[in-house]
Structure formats: C-alpha cells, structure tokens
Amino acid sequence: MLLLQGLFARVQYMPDFSLLAVVVTALYGVALFCIYRILLSYRTAQGAIGWVIGLIGMPWIAVPLFLVFGRNRFSGYVRARRMNDQTLDPLLSQYEHQAEGIPYPDFPNGVDELRVLSKLGRQPFTGSNHCTLLKNGEATLEALFDAMESATDYILLEFYIVRSDRVGARILNILRRKLAQGVRVYFLYDDIGSLLLPGHYLKALRTAGAKVTSFGNGNVRRRRLQINFRNHRKILVCDGRVGFVGGINLGDEYLAREPGEEVWRDTHCRVEGPAALGLQLAWLEDWNWAADANPELNWQPRRAETGDQQVLILPSSPADRWETCTLFFLNCINNARDRLWIASPYFVPDVQIINALQLAAMRGVDVRILIPEKADHLLIHLAAYSYLVTANECGIRICQYQPGFLHQKVVLVDDRYAAVGTANLDNRSMRLNFEIAALTTAPDFVADVEAMLEADLARSRQLERADYEDRSLLFRLACRSARLMAPLL
C-alpha cells in the first residue's frame, strides 16, 4: 500500500498537463505490473531489489530495460516441456532402460556427488563411451566436417552462432551434398546469436531440403524485444552414434586467415557411444519447442568401437525446476579435494559461487580461474577485476590467458572428473541461457584436460590484488559499477 501511495504521489504533484499526466500514470502502472512480476518470480533477492528500486526511481529507463532483460524464467518453454513430456519422457525412459544393458559406471569415491549431477541433468551416466578432447578450433571443425560427411541417416545441428563465412560456406556445401544423398538435416540456430546470418543462407538450406528453424520459433521481432533465454548450446549429432559439444560456434574466428593471426582459444569434445543419445535428447527437446515436431530418430544405444569411458550429458536451462547450472558449479566446487581448475571467458560469479570458491581455497584446494586478457565484453572484463582482492586473500588464483581471446568452458575437479561444455561463470549461464556439458570420469580424458589446461596456464599471467588496488580510482569505480550490473551481463 505504501508503495502505491509513493508512486502515485509523484504523479499528483506534477504540473497539470493532462497528456503528460496520462503518460506518466500509464508508465507507473506498467512499472507496478513489472514489480508484481518480479515479486512472483525472482530468483535472487539482489536482482529483485535492484529492479524494484530502478522501477520506482527511474521508470522511464527501468521499464524498457525490464521488457528487454527482466524476465528470468522461460514460461513458454516450461509449458511446452509439460505438453511434450508425453513424447519426451518415454524416450528418456527408453534411453535409461536401454542404457542399463551398457556397463554402468562404478564410482568407488564420490558416488553421491555424481548421482546428484545425474539427477540435475535428468539423464543417466553411461559406460562404453569414447570421448575425444578437441583442443582448438581447427581440430574441432575438421572433426565436425568429417562426422557430417560420414552420416548416413540424419544430421542434427544446434548452434548459438552460425556465420556465412568460410566455415559456414563449407558446412552449407556439406549439408547440400548429404541432403542430395538422402540424409536428413535438422538445423536449429539462435536468432540473437545468429542475428547477422543472412536469409539467403537459410533459404539455400531449406531449398536443398533441410528442416530449418530458429530457437525463437521464427518470431525475430519478439526475440529482439526479449533477448534473454538465448540457446547458447553448440551441439552436433550424427545418426545417434556420435555427438559433439563444447564452446565452439560455426565461424572463422577459430581459424587463422593470415600467418601469425591470433585465433580464439576454445575447446570441444567428441562423444561416441550411448552418451551421444544424451546430446540427441537435449537437441530434441529444443527442437520440439522451436519447431513443434518430433522427428523419427535412432534411440538404440551402441557401444563405442574403442574405449569404455563413463559419461554424463548435463543440459541446463531457465525452464528447469532447479537452477541446474548454478548447482552444477556448486557441486563441483564443494566436492573438490585437491584441485579445481575452471576456464571461462566470463567471470562474474554471484555471492554463493564466490563464497564456495573461497571456502574451497581455504580447505587447501588449488583453485585457479582461467580467463582471457583480451575480452570481447568490456563490462564483464572490468567486473572480473573487482573480485581480485577477496580472491587473493583466500588463495584463489585468477589467471589471464595472454595470446588471444580465450572462449573455452572447461572444469577439472581433482583427478576424478572433467567437464567440457558451453556454460560460463556468469549470471546468464547460471539462470538465463540454455547450456549443456559432457562430463566424464575417464582417467585418460581427465589427464588430457589437465595437460591442456597446464599449457594454457603456462601462457597466462596470474593477477594480483595490486592489478586492481594500484589502478586509478576511476578504474576501480568502473569495475565495481560493472559488478553491480552482473544480473544484466
């Protein structure tokens, strides 16, 4: 009641300009509705308080921002998931049942934390897989091309960014050729991430016979108004036998075009075996939402020709019952015993994540956060500096990768398991984006991840508190201000 009185008191004492009064009254009415939505659905008190203060004090700025950034739960996807449960749940049950015939992982240590991750992802751990670590863009893209060339039944693609450059042109040529051979192609892209993808590229795919849709269900105008809930996943599945997941999008930034040119440093993972169906299941749920269709796919798990690795596919999204991505990171941090290495291009953790990292470091865990020195988002780059003092005080080491822009998303927990995926250590990945990761306990894969991160750390510089404290007051204020904007970043 006091809130209502305060809002309308501001209108009452304005000059008696009838049109202006109507506009202002309407504006505060919309602000009240936004506050109502916030109070019903907020996930963090800090974010809710920030929005409410802004909507009361500066509604002419906060209302448009809320319409673009404010929603934090993808209700449309939630409803679609409920309607599609009759379709997807039997597939999941079939997948779990058939996976029982595959040797199930034996976890002598840490069984509870891995079972938690399985429940979070709503998918089973499976054995008889083979994961290959793809340590750069060139290796990843060549592996993607080879897998598509080898497909005999269908190709499923889902990428946040698709470009019509050299990489995009080669993919288009491969897909056209496979379509001519009778291979089905399903192409799902995010309309915000791929906003610059020209219409003629998509038309060429459709003309060749591919099924193409955007994650916004083709309604680009609606997606431009509400840019949250991006599908940040990067998935390729061929015939239900082999799949790929990681941080690499489809673009030339991962390939050198001139001698000595710096390319984006990123990592992907090739999965062969029953876990490929886990990637396929995540893709199908997104396709169901975007295209309202359920294509006939292979759901019979097949063991990898070589290797017996234990793998979990862990999707996360704002449509989940829990904050799956946040809980994934918290589970990894809280259960680390000796080492926790995380590579992420964006380091803007919330209070619970930074507190968990501090506790891990105080337990004696070797906590290292690998971020890029050269950033593609200035505010996120500045916000990371604001954590240096508290990080250094408890022993967290934040290291900046020097050669170029580091875009990989990798987690290494002790010598026990490693994950390669799409999620960053920021609010968007934790609460707003659709993300996915492949996690394995295979000692050889974990050793490969360790060696890769060691090489990256050797090319990095550890930040000290002086990198923040000895900078100008203006710089420190900019860092702290950027950190306050973390819920929007």
Coordinates of C-alpha atoms in Angstrom, one line a residue:
M1 CA 0.0 0.0 0.0
L2 CA 2.8 2.4 0.9
L3 CA 4.4 1.6 -2.4
L4 CA 1.2 2.5 -4.3
Q5 CA 0.9 5.8 -2.4
G6 CA 4.5 6.7 -3.1
L7 CA 4.2 6.0 -6.8
F8 CA 1.0 8.0 -7.3
A9 CA 2.2 10.8 -5.1
R10 CA 4.8 11.5 -7.7
V11 CA 2.1 11.9 -10.3
Q12 CA -0.1 14.0 -8.1
Y13 CA 2.4 16.9 -7.7
M14 CA 3.4 17.2 -11.4
P15 CA 2.3 20.2 -13.4
D16 CA -1.3 19.9 -14.7
F17 CA -0.6 18.9 -18.2
S18 CA -3.3 16.3 -18.9
L19 CA -1.4 14.4 -21.6
L20 CA 1.8 14.2 -19.6
A21 CA -0.1 13.1 -16.5
V22 CA -1.8 10.3 -18.5
V23 CA 1.6 9.2 -19.9
V24 CA 3.3 9.2 -16.5
T25 CA 0.4 7.4 -14.9
A26 CA 0.5 4.7 -17.5
L27 CA 4.3 4.5 -17.1
Y28 CA 4.0 3.9 -13.4
G29 CA 1.1 1.5 -14.0
V30 CA 3.5 -0.6 -16.2
A31 CA 6.2 -0.3 -13.5
L32 CA 3.8 -1.6 -10.9
F33 CA 3.0 -4.6 -13.2
C34 CA 6.7 -5.2 -13.6
I35 CA 7.2 -5.1 -9.9
Y36 CA 4.3 -7.6 -9.5
R37 CA 6.0 -10.0 -11.9
I38 CA 9.3 -9.6 -10.1
L39 CA 7.9 -10.4 -6.7
L40 CA 6.2 -13.5 -8.0
S41 CA 9.2 -14.9 -9.9
Y42 CA 12.5 -13.5 -8.7
R43 CA 15.4 -16.0 -8.2
T44 CA 17.8 -13.7 -6.4
A45 CA 17.0 -11.0 -3.8
Q46 CA 19.8 -8.8 -5.1
G47 CA 18.4 -8.8 -8.6
A48 CA 14.9 -8.2 -7.4
I49 CA 15.8 -5.3 -5.2
G50 CA 17.8 -3.7 -8.0
W51 CA 14.9 -3.9 -10.4
V52 CA 12.3 -2.6 -7.9
I53 CA 14.5 0.4 -7.0
G54 CA 15.0 1.2 -10.6
L55 CA 11.3 0.8 -11.5
I56 CA 10.3 3.2 -8.7
G57 CA 13.0 5.8 -9.1
M58 CA 13.6 5.8 -12.8
P59 CA 10.7 4.1 -14.5
W60 CA 11.3 5.8 -17.9
I61 CA 14.6 3.9 -18.0
A62 CA 13.9 0.8 -16.0
V63 CA 10.6 -0.2 -17.7
P64 CA 12.1 -0.5 -21.2
L65 CA 15.1 -2.4 -19.7
F66 CA 12.9 -4.8 -17.9
L67 CA 10.9 -5.5 -21.0
V68 CA 14.2 -6.5 -22.7
F69 CA 16.2 -8.1 -19.9
G70 CA 13.8 -8.6 -16.9
R71 CA 12.2 -12.0 -17.4
N72 CA 14.1 -14.8 -15.6
R73 CA 12.0 -17.8 -16.4
F74 CA 11.2 -19.2 -19.8
S75 CA 7.5 -19.9 -19.1
G76 CA 6.7 -20.7 -22.7
Y77 CA 9.3 -23.4 -22.8
V78 CA 8.1 -24.7 -19.4
R79 CA 4.6 -25.1 -20.8
A80 CA 5.9 -26.7 -24.0
R81 CA 8.0 -29.1 -21.9
R82 CA 5.0 -30.2 -19.9
M83 CA 3.0 -30.7 -23.1
N84 CA 5.9 -32.6 -24.7
D85 CA 6.5 -34.8 -21.6
Q86 CA 4.2 -37.4 -23.1
T87 CA 6.6 -37.5 -26.0
L88 CA 10.0 -37.0 -24.4
D89 CA 9.5 -38.9 -21.1
P90 CA 9.0 -42.3 -22.9
L91 CA 12.2 -41.5 -24.9
L92 CA 14.1 -40.8 -21.8
S93 CA 12.8 -43.9 -20.1
Q94 CA 13.7 -45.9 -23.2
Y95 CA 17.2 -44.4 -23.2
E96 CA 17.7 -45.1 -19.5
H97 CA 16.3 -48.7 -19.8
Q98 CA 18.5 -49.5 -22.8
A99 CA 21.5 -47.9 -21.1
E100 CA 21.1 -50.5 -18.4
G101 CA 22.4 -53.0 -20.8
I102 CA 25.6 -51.0 -21.1
P103 CA 28.0 -51.4 -18.2
Y104 CA 27.1 -48.8 -15.7
P105 CA 29.9 -46.7 -14.1
D106 CA 31.4 -47.9 -10.9
F107 CA 32.3 -44.9 -8.7
P108 CA 34.4 -46.1 -5.7
N109 CA 34.7 -42.5 -4.5
G110 CA 32.3 -39.6 -4.9
V111 CA 29.3 -41.6 -5.9
D112 CA 26.9 -39.2 -4.2
E113 CA 28.1 -36.1 -6.0
L114 CA 27.9 -37.8 -9.4
R115 CA 24.4 -39.1 -8.7
V116 CA 23.4 -35.5 -7.8
L117 CA 24.7 -34.4 -11.2
S118 CA 22.8 -37.2 -12.9
K119 CA 19.6 -36.0 -11.2
L120 CA 20.3 -32.4 -12.1
G121 CA 20.7 -33.3 -15.8
R122 CA 17.7 -35.7 -15.8
Q123 CA 19.9 -38.1 -17.7
P124 CA 21.8 -41.3 -16.7
F125 CA 25.6 -41.9 -16.6
T126 CA 26.5 -44.4 -19.2
G127 CA 29.6 -46.5 -19.9
S128 CA 31.1 -47.9 -23.1
N129 CA 31.7 -44.4 -24.5
H130 CA 34.8 -42.8 -26.1
C131 CA 35.4 -39.1 -25.6
T132 CA 38.0 -37.2 -27.6
L133 CA 39.2 -33.8 -26.4
L134 CA 39.4 -31.4 -29.3
K135 CA 41.8 -28.7 -28.1
N136 CA 41.3 -26.0 -30.7
G137 CA 39.1 -24.7 -33.5
E138 CA 40.9 -26.3 -36.4
A139 CA 40.7 -29.8 -34.8
T140 CA 37.1 -29.3 -33.8
L141 CA 35.8 -28.0 -37.2
E142 CA 37.6 -30.7 -39.1
A143 CA 36.1 -33.3 -36.8
L144 CA 32.6 -31.8 -37.3
F145 CA 33.1 -31.8 -41.1
D146 CA 34.2 -35.5 -41.0
A147 CA 31.3 -36.6 -38.9
M148 CA 28.8 -34.9 -41.2
E149 CA 30.4 -36.4 -44.3
S150 CA 30.1 -39.8 -42.6
A151 CA 26.4 -39.5 -41.7
T152 CA 24.1 -42.0 -43.4
D153 CA 20.7 -41.3 -41.9
Y154 CA 20.5 -37.8 -40.3
I155 CA 22.4 -34.8 -39.0
L156 CA 21.2 -32.7 -36.1
L157 CA 22.8 -29.2 -35.6
E158 CA 22.2 -26.7 -32.8
F159 CA 24.5 -23.7 -32.6
Y160 CA 24.3 -20.3 -30.9
I161 CA 26.3 -18.5 -33.6
V162 CA 26.3 -19.5 -37.3
R163 CA 28.2 -17.3 -39.8
S164 CA 28.1 -17.3 -43.6
D165 CA 31.9 -17.1 -43.8
R166 CA 34.4 -19.7 -44.9
V167 CA 33.3 -22.2 -42.2
G168 CA 29.6 -21.5 -42.9
A169 CA 30.1 -22.0 -46.6
R170 CA 31.8 -25.3 -46.1
I171 CA 29.1 -26.5 -43.8
L172 CA 26.4 -25.4 -46.3
N173 CA 28.2 -27.4 -49.1
I174 CA 28.5 -30.5 -47.0
L175 CA 24.8 -30.3 -45.9
R176 CA 23.7 -29.8 -49.5
R177 CA 25.7 -32.8 -50.6
K178 CA 24.4 -35.0 -47.8
L179 CA 20.8 -33.9 -48.5
A180 CA 21.2 -35.0 -52.1
Q181 CA 22.3 -38.4 -50.8
G182 CA 19.1 -38.8 -48.9
V183 CA 20.5 -37.8 -45.4
R184 CA 18.0 -35.8 -43.3
V185 CA 19.2 -32.5 -41.9
Y186 CA 17.7 -30.6 -39.0
F187 CA 19.2 -27.1 -38.4
L188 CA 18.5 -25.2 -35.2
Y189 CA 20.1 -21.8 -34.5
D190 CA 19.6 -19.0 -32.0
D191 CA 18.1 -15.8 -33.6
I192 CA 20.1 -13.5 -31.3
G193 CA 23.4 -15.2 -31.6
S194 CA 23.0 -15.6 -35.3
L195 CA 21.3 -12.3 -36.0
L196 CA 23.7 -11.5 -38.8
L197 CA 23.2 -14.8 -40.6
P198 CA 21.8 -13.7 -44.0
G199 CA 18.4 -15.0 -45.1
H200 CA 19.8 -16.4 -48.3
Y201 CA 21.9 -18.9 -46.3
L202 CA 18.9 -20.3 -44.6
K203 CA 16.9 -20.2 -47.8
A204 CA 19.6 -22.3 -49.5
L205 CA 19.4 -24.9 -46.8
R206 CA 15.6 -25.1 -47.0
T207 CA 15.7 -25.3 -50.8
A208 CA 18.1 -28.2 -50.5
G209 CA 15.6 -30.0 -48.3
A210 CA 16.8 -29.2 -44.8
K211 CA 14.4 -28.6 -41.9
V212 CA 15.5 -25.2 -40.5
T213 CA 14.1 -23.2 -37.6
S214 CA 15.3 -20.7 -35.0
F215 CA 15.1 -21.1 -31.3
G216 CA 12.7 -18.1 -31.1
N217 CA 10.3 -20.2 -33.3
G218 CA 10.9 -17.8 -36.2
N219 CA 9.5 -14.7 -34.4
V220 CA 12.5 -12.5 -34.7
R221 CA 10.6 -9.3 -33.6
R222 CA 9.6 -10.9 -30.3
R223 CA 13.1 -12.2 -29.7
R224 CA 14.6 -8.7 -30.3
L225 CA 12.3 -7.3 -27.7
Q226 CA 13.2 -10.0 -25.1
I227 CA 16.8 -11.0 -25.6
N228 CA 17.1 -13.3 -22.5
F229 CA 16.8 -17.1 -22.8
R230 CA 19.4 -17.5 -25.5
N231 CA 20.1 -21.0 -26.7
H232 CA 23.8 -21.0 -26.0
R233 CA 24.3 -24.7 -26.8
K234 CA 26.6 -26.0 -29.5
I235 CA 25.6 -29.5 -30.5
L236 CA 26.1 -31.8 -33.5
V237 CA 24.7 -35.3 -33.5
C238 CA 25.1 -37.7 -36.5
D239 CA 22.9 -40.9 -36.7
G240 CA 22.6 -41.0 -32.9
R241 CA 26.1 -42.6 -32.9
V242 CA 28.5 -39.7 -32.5
G243 CA 28.0 -36.3 -31.0
F244 CA 29.9 -33.1 -30.3
V245 CA 29.6 -30.5 -27.6
G246 CA 31.7 -27.6 -26.3
G247 CA 32.3 -23.9 -26.7
I248 CA 33.0 -23.6 -30.5
N249 CA 30.5 -21.9 -32.7
L250 CA 30.4 -22.0 -36.5
G251 CA 32.6 -19.2 -37.7
D252 CA 36.1 -18.2 -39.0
E253 CA 37.2 -16.7 -35.7
Y254 CA 38.6 -20.1 -34.7
L255 CA 40.8 -20.4 -37.8
A256 CA 43.8 -18.3 -38.8
R257 CA 43.3 -16.4 -42.0
E258 CA 46.8 -14.9 -42.2
P259 CA 50.2 -16.0 -40.9
G260 CA 50.6 -15.1 -37.2
E261 CA 47.0 -14.1 -36.8
E262 CA 45.6 -14.8 -33.3
V263 CA 42.5 -17.0 -33.2
W264 CA 40.0 -17.7 -30.5
R265 CA 41.2 -20.3 -28.0
D266 CA 38.4 -22.8 -27.5
T267 CA 37.7 -26.5 -26.7
H268 CA 35.2 -29.0 -27.8
C269 CA 34.5 -32.7 -27.2
R270 CA 33.6 -35.6 -29.5
V271 CA 31.4 -38.2 -27.9
E272 CA 30.9 -41.7 -29.4
G273 CA 28.7 -44.3 -27.7
P274 CA 25.5 -44.3 -25.7
A275 CA 26.1 -40.7 -24.4
A276 CA 25.6 -39.4 -27.9
L277 CA 21.9 -40.1 -27.3
G278 CA 22.0 -37.8 -24.3
L279 CA 23.1 -35.0 -26.6
Q280 CA 20.3 -36.1 -29.0
L281 CA 17.7 -35.9 -26.3
A282 CA 18.7 -32.4 -25.4
W283 CA 18.6 -31.4 -29.0
L284 CA 15.1 -33.0 -29.4
E285 CA 13.6 -31.1 -26.5
D286 CA 14.8 -27.8 -28.0
W287 CA 13.6 -28.8 -31.5
N288 CA 10.2 -29.7 -30.1
W289 CA 9.9 -26.2 -28.6
A290 CA 11.1 -24.4 -31.7
A291 CA 9.5 -26.5 -34.5
D292 CA 6.7 -28.3 -32.7
A293 CA 7.8 -31.5 -34.3
N294 CA 9.2 -34.9 -33.2
P295 CA 11.4 -36.4 -36.0
E296 CA 12.0 -40.1 -36.0
L297 CA 15.5 -40.7 -34.7
N298 CA 17.6 -43.7 -33.7
W299 CA 17.3 -44.4 -29.9
Q300 CA 19.2 -47.7 -29.8
P301 CA 22.5 -47.1 -27.9
R302 CA 25.6 -48.5 -29.4
R303 CA 28.9 -49.0 -27.7
A304 CA 31.9 -47.1 -28.9
E305 CA 34.3 -49.1 -31.0
T306 CA 37.1 -48.3 -28.7
G307 CA 37.1 -47.1 -25.1
D308 CA 35.0 -47.7 -22.1
Q309 CA 34.5 -44.3 -20.7
Q310 CA 31.8 -43.2 -18.3
V311 CA 30.0 -40.1 -19.5
L312 CA 27.1 -37.9 -18.4
I313 CA 25.4 -35.3 -20.6
L314 CA 24.2 -32.5 -18.4
P315 CA 21.8 -29.9 -20.0
S316 CA 20.7 -26.8 -18.1
S317 CA 18.1 -24.1 -18.8
P318 CA 15.8 -21.5 -17.2
A319 CA 13.0 -23.9 -17.7
D320 CA 14.4 -26.4 -15.2
R321 CA 12.9 -26.9 -11.8
W322 CA 16.2 -26.0 -10.2
E323 CA 19.0 -23.7 -11.1
T324 CA 20.8 -26.6 -12.7
C325 CA 23.9 -24.7 -13.9
T326 CA 24.4 -23.0 -10.6
L327 CA 24.0 -26.3 -8.7
F328 CA 26.4 -28.0 -11.1
F329 CA 29.2 -25.5 -10.3
L330 CA 28.4 -25.5 -6.6
N331 CA 28.6 -29.3 -6.6
C332 CA 32.0 -29.3 -8.3
I333 CA 33.4 -26.6 -6.1
N334 CA 32.1 -28.0 -2.8
N335 CA 33.4 -31.5 -3.6
A336 CA 36.8 -30.6 -4.8
R337 CA 39.5 -32.0 -2.6
D338 CA 42.9 -31.2 -4.1
R339 CA 42.3 -29.2 -7.3
L340 CA 39.6 -27.1 -9.0
W341 CA 40.6 -25.5 -12.3
I342 CA 37.9 -23.6 -14.3
A343 CA 38.3 -22.0 -17.7
S344 CA 35.7 -19.4 -18.6
P345 CA 35.8 -16.3 -20.8
Y346 CA 33.4 -14.6 -18.4
F347 CA 34.0 -14.5 -14.7
V348 CA 31.1 -12.7 -12.9
P349 CA 30.1 -15.1 -10.2
D350 CA 27.3 -14.4 -7.8
V351 CA 27.7 -14.5 -4.0
Q352 CA 27.1 -18.2 -3.5
I353 CA 29.6 -19.1 -6.2
I354 CA 32.4 -16.8 -4.9
N355 CA 31.8 -17.9 -1.3
A356 CA 32.1 -21.6 -2.3
L357 CA 35.3 -20.8 -4.2
Q358 CA 36.7 -19.0 -1.1
L359 CA 35.8 -22.0 1.1
A360 CA 37.4 -24.4 -1.3
A361 CA 40.6 -22.4 -1.3
M362 CA 40.6 -22.2 2.5
R363 CA 40.3 -26.0 2.6
G364 CA 43.6 -26.1 0.7
V365 CA 42.2 -26.8 -2.7
D366 CA 44.2 -25.5 -5.6
V367 CA 41.6 -23.1 -7.1
R368 CA 42.5 -21.5 -10.4
I369 CA 40.2 -19.5 -12.6
L370 CA 41.4 -19.1 -16.2
I371 CA 40.0 -16.0 -18.0
P372 CA 41.1 -14.1 -21.1
E373 CA 43.2 -11.0 -21.0
K374 CA 41.7 -9.8 -24.3
A375 CA 37.9 -9.7 -23.7
D376 CA 35.0 -9.2 -26.1
H377 CA 32.7 -7.6 -23.5
L378 CA 34.2 -4.6 -21.7
L379 CA 31.8 -4.6 -18.7
I380 CA 32.4 -8.3 -18.0
H381 CA 36.2 -7.7 -18.3
L382 CA 36.0 -4.9 -15.8
A383 CA 33.8 -6.8 -13.4
A384 CA 36.3 -9.6 -13.1
Y385 CA 38.9 -7.2 -11.6
S386 CA 36.5 -6.4 -8.7
Y387 CA 37.0 -10.0 -7.3
L388 CA 40.8 -9.8 -7.1
V389 CA 41.2 -8.6 -3.5
T390 CA 38.9 -11.2 -2.0
A391 CA 40.2 -13.9 -4.3
N392 CA 43.9 -13.2 -3.4
E393 CA 43.1 -13.1 0.3
C394 CA 41.9 -16.7 0.5
G395 CA 44.2 -18.2 -2.2
I396 CA 42.1 -18.2 -5.3
R397 CA 44.3 -17.7 -8.3
I398 CA 42.8 -15.8 -11.3
C399 CA 45.0 -16.1 -14.4
Q400 CA 44.7 -14.2 -17.6
Y401 CA 45.4 -16.1 -20.9
Q402 CA 47.7 -13.9 -22.9
P403 CA 48.0 -14.9 -26.6
G404 CA 44.4 -14.2 -27.7
F405 CA 40.7 -14.4 -26.7
L406 CA 40.0 -17.5 -24.6
H407 CA 36.5 -18.8 -25.1
Q408 CA 36.6 -22.3 -23.7
K409 CA 34.4 -23.5 -20.9
V410 CA 36.1 -26.4 -19.0
V411 CA 36.0 -27.7 -15.4
L412 CA 38.6 -30.0 -13.9
V413 CA 37.9 -31.5 -10.4
D414 CA 40.9 -33.2 -8.8
D415 CA 41.9 -36.2 -10.9
R416 CA 38.4 -37.5 -10.7
Y417 CA 36.4 -35.9 -13.5
A418 CA 36.3 -33.2 -16.1
A419 CA 33.6 -31.4 -18.0
V420 CA 33.6 -29.6 -21.4
G421 CA 30.6 -27.5 -22.3
T422 CA 29.0 -24.2 -23.1
A423 CA 28.4 -22.6 -19.6
N424 CA 30.3 -19.5 -18.4
L425 CA 30.8 -18.4 -14.8
D426 CA 28.2 -15.6 -15.1
N427 CA 24.6 -14.9 -14.4
R428 CA 23.4 -15.6 -17.9
S429 CA 24.7 -19.1 -18.0
M430 CA 23.5 -19.8 -14.4
R431 CA 20.0 -18.5 -14.9
L432 CA 19.1 -17.3 -18.4
N433 CA 20.8 -19.4 -21.1
F434 CA 20.2 -22.9 -22.3
E435 CA 23.6 -24.6 -21.7
I436 CA 25.0 -28.2 -21.9
A437 CA 28.1 -30.1 -20.9
A438 CA 29.7 -33.5 -21.2
L439 CA 31.2 -34.8 -18.0
T440 CA 33.5 -37.9 -17.8
T441 CA 35.4 -39.7 -15.1
A442 CA 37.7 -41.4 -17.6
P443 CA 41.3 -41.1 -16.4
D444 CA 42.8 -40.7 -19.8
F445 CA 40.4 -37.9 -20.7
V446 CA 40.9 -36.2 -17.4
A447 CA 44.7 -36.4 -18.0
D448 CA 44.2 -34.8 -21.4
V449 CA 42.2 -31.9 -19.9
E450 CA 44.9 -31.5 -17.2
A451 CA 47.7 -31.3 -19.8
M452 CA 45.7 -28.8 -21.9
L453 CA 44.9 -26.5 -19.0
E454 CA 48.5 -26.7 -17.8
A455 CA 49.6 -25.5 -21.3
D456 CA 47.1 -22.7 -21.2
L457 CA 48.1 -21.6 -17.6
A458 CA 51.8 -21.6 -18.8
R459 CA 50.7 -18.9 -21.3
S460 CA 48.8 -16.9 -18.7
R461 CA 49.6 -14.3 -16.1
Q462 CA 48.4 -14.5 -12.6
L463 CA 46.6 -11.4 -11.5
E464 CA 47.4 -9.9 -8.1
R465 CA 45.4 -7.6 -5.9
A466 CA 47.7 -4.8 -7.0
D467 CA 46.3 -5.1 -10.5
Y468 CA 43.1 -3.7 -9.0
E469 CA 44.3 -1.7 -6.0
D470 CA 47.1 0.2 -7.7
R471 CA 44.9 1.3 -10.6
S472 CA 43.2 4.7 -10.7
L473 CA 40.1 5.5 -8.7
L474 CA 38.1 5.8 -11.9
F475 CA 39.1 2.3 -13.0
R476 CA 38.1 0.8 -9.6
L477 CA 34.8 2.6 -9.7
A478 CA 34.2 1.3 -13.2
C479 CA 35.0 -2.3 -12.0
R480 CA 32.7 -2.0 -9.0
S481 CA 29.9 -0.5 -11.1
A482 CA 30.2 -3.3 -13.7
R483 CA 30.0 -5.8 -11.0
L484 CA 26.7 -4.3 -9.8
M485 CA 25.3 -4.8 -13.3
A486 CA 26.1 -8.5 -13.1
P487 CA 22.5 -9.6 -13.3
L488 CA 22.2 -7.9 -16.7
L489 CA 25.5 -9.0 -18.1

